[in-house]
XYZ file of C-alpha atoms in Angstrom:
431
model
C 0.000 0.000 0.000
C 1.569 3.278 -1.138
C 1.272 6.515 0.776
C 0.928 9.852 -0.953
C 3.805 12.201 -0.143
C 2.702 15.806 0.342
C 5.156 18.400 -0.946
C 6.616 20.523 1.829
C 6.110 24.266 1.353
C 5.533 27.153 3.733
C 3.174 28.699 1.164
C 0.783 25.757 0.825
C -1.791 27.472 3.030
C -1.643 31.001 1.615
C -5.155 32.403 1.520
C -6.695 35.610 0.224
C -9.213 37.835 1.935
C -10.971 40.938 0.663
C -10.787 44.073 2.789
C -13.781 45.244 4.773
C -16.200 47.704 3.204
C -14.797 50.682 5.132
C -11.292 49.946 3.758
C -12.276 50.135 0.074
C -12.151 53.143 -2.262
C -15.583 53.928 -3.686
C -17.096 56.167 -6.359
C -14.087 55.947 -8.681
C -14.944 56.053 -12.382
C -12.447 53.476 -13.639
C -11.399 53.968 -17.269
C -13.355 52.043 -19.900
C -10.660 52.287 -22.581
C -9.848 48.968 -24.250
C -6.211 48.341 -23.413
C -4.343 45.477 -21.780
C -2.585 47.330 -18.960
C -3.518 46.964 -15.301
C -5.040 50.526 -15.032
C -3.735 50.677 -11.450
C -0.381 51.340 -9.755
C 0.357 51.365 -6.039
C 3.303 52.014 -3.715
C 3.665 52.342 0.083
C 2.275 55.913 -0.018
C -0.205 56.272 -2.894
C -2.777 54.473 -5.008
C -3.105 55.614 -8.643
C -5.987 54.608 -10.936
C -6.683 55.536 -14.565
C -10.155 57.097 -14.688
C -12.700 58.370 -17.174
C -12.207 62.025 -18.088
C -13.728 64.303 -20.679
C -11.501 66.144 -23.115
C -8.375 64.048 -22.625
C -6.822 61.485 -20.324
C -6.524 61.526 -16.545
C -5.734 59.418 -13.527
C -6.406 59.875 -9.843
C -3.864 59.603 -7.020
C -5.079 58.811 -3.503
C -3.150 58.453 -0.250
C -3.515 54.866 0.913
C -5.327 56.032 4.046
C -8.044 57.882 2.078
C -10.566 55.045 1.986
C -14.342 55.302 1.752
C -16.506 57.278 -0.641
C -14.603 59.705 -2.829
C -15.693 63.292 -3.395
C -16.814 63.723 -7.002
C -14.661 66.894 -7.238
C -11.495 65.218 -5.969
C -8.497 66.601 -7.944
C -7.173 64.539 -10.859
C -3.836 64.402 -12.633
C -4.610 65.755 -16.095
C -2.435 66.912 -18.967
C -2.710 64.309 -21.706
C -4.889 65.161 -24.690
C -5.973 61.530 -25.206
C -6.767 58.598 -22.880
C -4.074 57.447 -20.461
C -3.099 53.836 -21.201
C -0.517 52.989 -18.535
C 0.921 54.376 -15.294
C 3.911 53.283 -13.219
C 5.389 54.520 -9.927
C 9.111 55.180 -9.753
C 10.690 52.480 -7.521
C 13.247 54.977 -6.167
C 10.918 57.879 -5.363
C 7.418 57.220 -4.008
C 6.225 60.688 -5.097
C 7.090 60.295 -8.797
C 4.817 58.582 -11.318
C 4.963 58.267 -15.099
C 1.958 58.102 -17.432
C 1.689 56.986 -21.061
C -1.075 58.028 -23.402
C -2.774 57.593 -26.736
C -1.458 61.090 -27.574
C 2.052 59.529 -28.154
C 3.643 61.234 -25.123
C 4.951 60.164 -21.730
C 4.584 62.543 -18.793
C 6.399 62.338 -15.456
C 4.640 63.849 -12.431
C 5.659 64.868 -8.925
C 2.833 64.060 -6.491
C 2.792 66.150 -3.271
C 2.292 64.530 0.119
C -0.647 66.852 0.790
C -3.975 66.700 -1.076
C -3.953 69.332 -3.851
C -6.806 71.821 -4.067
C -7.193 71.594 -7.845
C -6.172 69.305 -10.686
C -2.462 68.689 -11.256
C -1.884 69.806 -14.841
C 1.855 70.504 -15.112
C 4.184 67.482 -15.387
C 7.835 67.705 -14.403
C 8.781 66.713 -17.922
C 7.119 65.519 -21.115
C 8.920 62.888 -23.178
C 8.229 62.898 -26.917
C 9.715 60.348 -29.286
C 7.045 57.818 -30.273
C 5.040 58.242 -33.459
C 2.021 56.239 -32.230
C 0.239 55.555 -28.941
C 2.395 54.664 -25.944
C 0.931 51.765 -24.007
C 3.717 50.299 -21.854
C 5.895 51.882 -19.147
C 8.491 50.263 -16.894
C 11.085 51.886 -14.617
C 14.572 50.412 -14.386
C 14.849 48.372 -11.156
C 18.300 49.609 -10.057
C 19.305 52.731 -12.054
C 18.035 56.182 -11.077
C 15.676 58.020 -13.441
C 15.783 55.374 -16.215
C 12.359 54.758 -17.775
C 11.348 52.388 -20.585
C 8.438 53.030 -22.920
C 6.967 50.928 -25.721
C 4.488 52.157 -28.294
C 2.248 51.164 -31.149
C 5.118 52.032 -33.507
C 6.844 48.774 -32.377
C 9.687 50.813 -30.852
C 11.147 50.593 -27.351
C 12.723 53.807 -26.033
C 14.771 54.036 -22.827
C 14.866 57.541 -21.347
C 16.898 59.429 -18.795
C 14.054 61.234 -17.045
C 16.540 63.469 -15.193
C 17.587 65.144 -18.443
C 14.804 64.235 -20.867
C 17.288 62.504 -23.170
C 16.798 59.312 -25.147
C 19.418 56.883 -23.876
C 18.578 54.004 -26.226
C 16.059 53.316 -28.972
C 15.278 49.760 -30.151
C 13.719 50.338 -33.568
C 14.270 47.109 -35.503
C 13.806 44.399 -32.857
C 10.031 43.892 -33.138
C 8.093 43.487 -36.354
C 4.650 43.741 -34.751
C 2.832 45.254 -31.746
C 4.613 44.782 -28.412
C 2.327 43.244 -25.776
C 4.506 43.430 -22.656
C 8.004 44.313 -21.464
C 9.790 43.322 -18.263
C 13.280 43.979 -16.818
C 15.297 41.294 -15.081
C 16.305 41.820 -11.437
C 19.390 43.977 -12.110
C 18.139 45.657 -15.277
C 20.726 44.180 -17.632
C 18.217 42.383 -19.871
C 14.650 42.788 -21.129
C 11.992 40.174 -21.832
C 9.307 41.105 -24.353
C 6.271 39.436 -25.866
C 4.923 40.447 -29.231
C 1.926 39.883 -31.473
C 4.116 37.584 -33.603
C 3.953 35.091 -30.674
C 7.688 35.326 -30.011
C 9.281 35.759 -26.595
C 12.512 37.736 -26.874
C 15.337 38.279 -24.387
C 17.052 41.538 -25.321
C 20.286 43.212 -24.248
C 19.128 46.843 -24.582
C 22.614 48.385 -24.457
C 23.791 46.212 -27.347
C 20.445 46.465 -29.131
C 20.503 42.716 -29.749
C 18.187 39.784 -29.140
C 20.248 37.341 -27.086
C 17.610 34.568 -26.984
C 14.321 33.904 -28.757
C 14.398 30.250 -29.772
C 12.382 28.662 -26.973
C 11.293 25.309 -28.366
C 9.631 23.699 -25.357
C 8.368 25.251 -22.101
C 9.724 23.770 -18.859
C 6.141 23.628 -17.602
C 2.730 23.985 -19.213
C -0.313 24.835 -17.108
C -3.819 24.656 -18.514
C -5.844 27.593 -17.159
C -9.368 27.906 -18.572
C -11.215 28.738 -21.770
C -11.603 32.464 -21.016
C -10.245 34.868 -23.630
C -9.482 37.640 -21.133
C -5.967 39.006 -20.768
C -3.942 37.500 -17.916
C -2.057 39.971 -15.713
C 0.916 38.137 -14.120
C 2.536 39.397 -10.898
C 5.682 37.666 -9.656
C 7.087 37.924 -6.138
C 10.781 36.910 -6.258
C 11.036 36.815 -2.450
C 8.526 33.967 -2.190
C 8.800 32.597 -5.774
C 5.029 32.886 -6.157
C 3.385 34.014 -9.388
C -0.154 35.415 -9.235
C -2.354 35.342 -12.343
C -5.246 37.811 -12.517
C -7.503 37.619 -15.537
C -9.140 40.793 -16.849
C -12.878 40.255 -16.811
C -12.334 37.274 -14.509
C -13.259 37.177 -10.828
C -10.406 35.043 -9.511
C -6.701 35.197 -8.691
C -4.771 31.963 -9.187
C -1.360 31.575 -7.606
C 1.453 29.114 -8.154
C 4.796 28.436 -6.510
C 7.876 28.215 -8.757
C 10.645 25.771 -7.724
C 13.923 24.527 -9.197
C 12.833 20.879 -9.292
C 10.335 19.271 -11.691
C 7.510 19.894 -12.290
C 8.726 23.457 -11.518
C 5.215 24.989 -11.229
C 2.994 23.999 -8.293
C -0.604 25.136 -8.023
C -1.360 26.626 -4.583
C -4.888 27.983 -4.548
C -7.432 30.320 -6.117
C -9.012 33.408 -4.605
C -12.493 33.944 -6.000
C -15.016 36.735 -5.621
C -18.316 37.665 -7.212
C -17.368 40.772 -9.203
C -15.091 40.662 -12.287
C -11.910 42.746 -12.175
C -11.265 45.646 -14.565
C -7.627 45.924 -13.521
C -5.243 45.139 -10.692
C -2.512 46.844 -8.674
C 0.282 44.989 -6.862
C 1.871 46.461 -3.721
C 5.694 46.288 -3.488
C 6.952 44.090 -0.645
C 8.082 47.073 1.454
C 4.472 48.282 1.673
C 3.077 45.140 3.350
C 2.084 44.645 6.988
C 4.660 42.156 8.305
C 2.922 41.959 11.704
C -0.006 40.146 10.029
C 2.165 37.775 7.931
C 0.945 39.534 4.783
C 2.955 38.328 1.766
C 1.020 40.112 -1.014
C -1.639 42.775 -1.421
C -3.679 43.446 -4.533
C -5.894 46.409 -5.397
C -8.760 45.065 -7.484
C -10.591 47.520 -9.753
C -14.349 47.200 -10.087
C -16.470 49.413 -12.293
C -16.898 52.067 -9.565
C -14.535 51.111 -6.761
C -11.167 49.674 -5.773
C -10.982 46.772 -3.307
C -7.794 45.660 -1.492
C -7.209 41.895 -1.375
C -4.742 40.636 1.217
C -2.760 37.391 0.906
C -1.473 35.994 4.206
C 0.336 32.945 5.532
C -1.277 31.774 8.789
C 1.223 31.706 11.658
C 0.612 31.317 15.394
C 3.575 33.402 16.524
C 3.464 37.195 16.612
C 7.234 37.443 16.091
C 8.840 38.584 12.848
C 8.893 35.683 10.363
C 12.375 35.633 8.828
C 11.515 32.882 6.366
C 8.602 34.888 4.911
C 10.437 38.196 4.666
C 13.992 37.986 3.311
C 15.726 41.282 2.593
C 13.873 42.965 -0.266
C 14.685 45.788 -2.743
C 14.457 49.216 -1.112
C 13.961 52.706 -2.542
C 17.654 53.558 -2.988
C 19.036 53.184 -6.538
C 22.249 51.208 -7.016
C 23.384 53.083 -10.137
C 23.080 56.407 -11.904
C 21.709 56.493 -15.444
C 25.109 57.261 -16.998
C 26.743 54.389 -15.118
C 24.154 51.912 -16.372
C 24.466 53.197 -19.941
C 28.245 52.767 -19.812
C 27.808 49.055 -19.134
C 27.729 48.759 -15.350
C 25.267 46.436 -13.617
C 24.358 46.236 -9.941
C 21.924 44.225 -7.886
C 19.139 46.120 -6.048
C 19.995 47.705 -2.698
C 18.193 45.496 -0.174
C 16.493 46.499 3.078
C 15.150 44.488 6.012
C 11.472 44.544 6.935
C 12.076 43.363 10.500
C 11.011 46.693 12.054
C 8.503 47.508 9.334
C 9.115 49.874 6.439
C 9.028 53.650 6.998
C 8.754 55.652 3.749
C 11.517 58.260 3.333
C 10.772 61.965 3.413
C 9.452 63.706 0.312
C 12.164 63.926 -2.343
C 11.832 66.092 -5.442
C 12.780 64.815 -8.868
C 15.204 67.339 -10.331
C 15.208 67.639 -14.096
C 18.288 69.089 -15.793
C 17.347 70.124 -19.300
C 20.880 70.289 -20.620
C 20.481 68.654 -24.019
C 16.742 68.377 -24.547
C 16.683 70.822 -27.465
C 19.498 68.940 -29.189
C 17.907 65.496 -29.004
C 14.150 66.095 -29.046
C 12.634 65.872 -32.538
C 10.521 68.862 -33.605
C 6.820 68.262 -33.074
C 5.876 69.920 -36.390
C 8.798 69.696 -38.828
C 7.057 71.717 -41.562
C 6.171 74.638 -39.288
C 7.433 77.974 -40.575
C 9.688 80.110 -38.410
C 7.643 82.503 -36.291
C 8.534 86.123 -35.637
C 9.647 85.319 -32.085
C 12.139 82.739 -33.462
C 13.692 85.113 -36.016
C 17.342 86.215 -35.429
C 17.746 89.554 -33.614
C 19.152 92.553 -35.516
C 22.250 94.475 -34.387
C 20.147 97.511 -33.442
C 17.840 95.377 -31.270
C 20.806 93.807 -29.487
C 22.331 97.222 -28.758
C 19.002 98.462 -27.391
C 18.684 95.456 -25.108
C 22.246 95.869 -23.815
C 21.572 99.551 -23.046
C 18.411 98.633 -21.127
C 20.288 95.977 -19.149
C 23.029 98.501 -18.305
C 20.456 101.081 -17.140
C 18.702 98.479 -14.985
C 21.984 97.474 -13.368
C 22.755 101.114 -12.524
C 19.273 101.500 -11.045
C 19.756 98.390 -8.886
C 23.125 99.679 -7.647
C 21.579 103.044 -6.772
C 18.790 101.343 -4.820
C 21.315 99.203 -2.953
C 23.259 102.328 -1.963
C 20.050 103.985 -0.771
C 19.120 100.894 1.297
C 22.577 100.920 2.893
C 22.244 104.614 3.757
C 18.801 104.106 5.302
C 20.070 101.178 7.363
C 22.931 103.333 8.691
C 20.486 106.110 9.642
C 18.286 103.544 11.432
C 21.284 102.271 13.418
C 22.213 105.834 14.454
C 18.639 106.515 15.617
C 18.553 103.311 17.627
C 21.905 104.105 19.237
C 20.704 107.627 20.081
C 17.555 106.402 21.833
C 19.525 103.909 23.914
């Protein structure tokens, strides 16, 4: 008589639970645009959701603590002239988010810690280089201010957001529409999927495909007959991959191991309402005191619902085996260092004492070469009067005005000094 051997795993009993009603975000008009992105991005400070907006594209940014029913006049982040298709938080600055739009541009925004009074309409920088809609964004995992974008023109562009420059452009790698792009852990390689049903591994700095001939998968998992897009989320700390189907009402999760059969089904979280999109909290934003190993933000038609994945443990102590050191907010490289060929693993932090977000940091943009590298938006536009070269007479007039203003400033400074001296004498006389 044979006995069945049960595989040992600390994640066998992971279970999901939806947040209570008072911890959801309600009255949010989630975007109805037909696109395959997740429509939601979250970090330890903010929740961002692409929403319906008239006259262009917009998304809303909420502090995580602002749960409940949302005011219909709550400020939005607006600026795109067409629907927003994708958003992504910077992994090295929790106040910086990038947005991609059908209007062919990428905008990078600085979100204040306080709630703004009116809509945020001015991005830090606008990146223009695609000729068609931009539908995919992904920040570099270890290099500061490096952002990847992929558009309907089948081109991948890697930007230095700090200067607005194009670092790399992959024009001839894909022959059809790009469906998804993902960095590896240190940002040295890219994995892309395309409409031509080919998975490519790309070295972006060499501009070469280093692998694309994958004959047989190491594991094949039959899912279901639904034709909805699957949104995969992988947690490298626990080696668990979560699959969320758009239009589906379930989250399936599997554990990845080094031994055959490599992929092990764990469980399925099911609910009644189908999901329009999904956000995935970085590990440093989880509640370690409750043994929380993942948190999703499920988009309904008019609300956002957190879903918490936990591993049941009896002890209230910190669980070292569940929470290895995880990537923190500090970058390991600068953009120029990465471009020159350097690679570095993410700077890790411990979650033993819980994660405390750093103070507000501004993204500084140095526009040193933007005019040299940015293509003109309208190449056939005639030169306007304001762009015409200045005549010698005009230059002389301007120089004379500048000289007169300088003399006036010097005279005022002398007068201020004299008045201050008189004031000192009066004060001394009264004492």
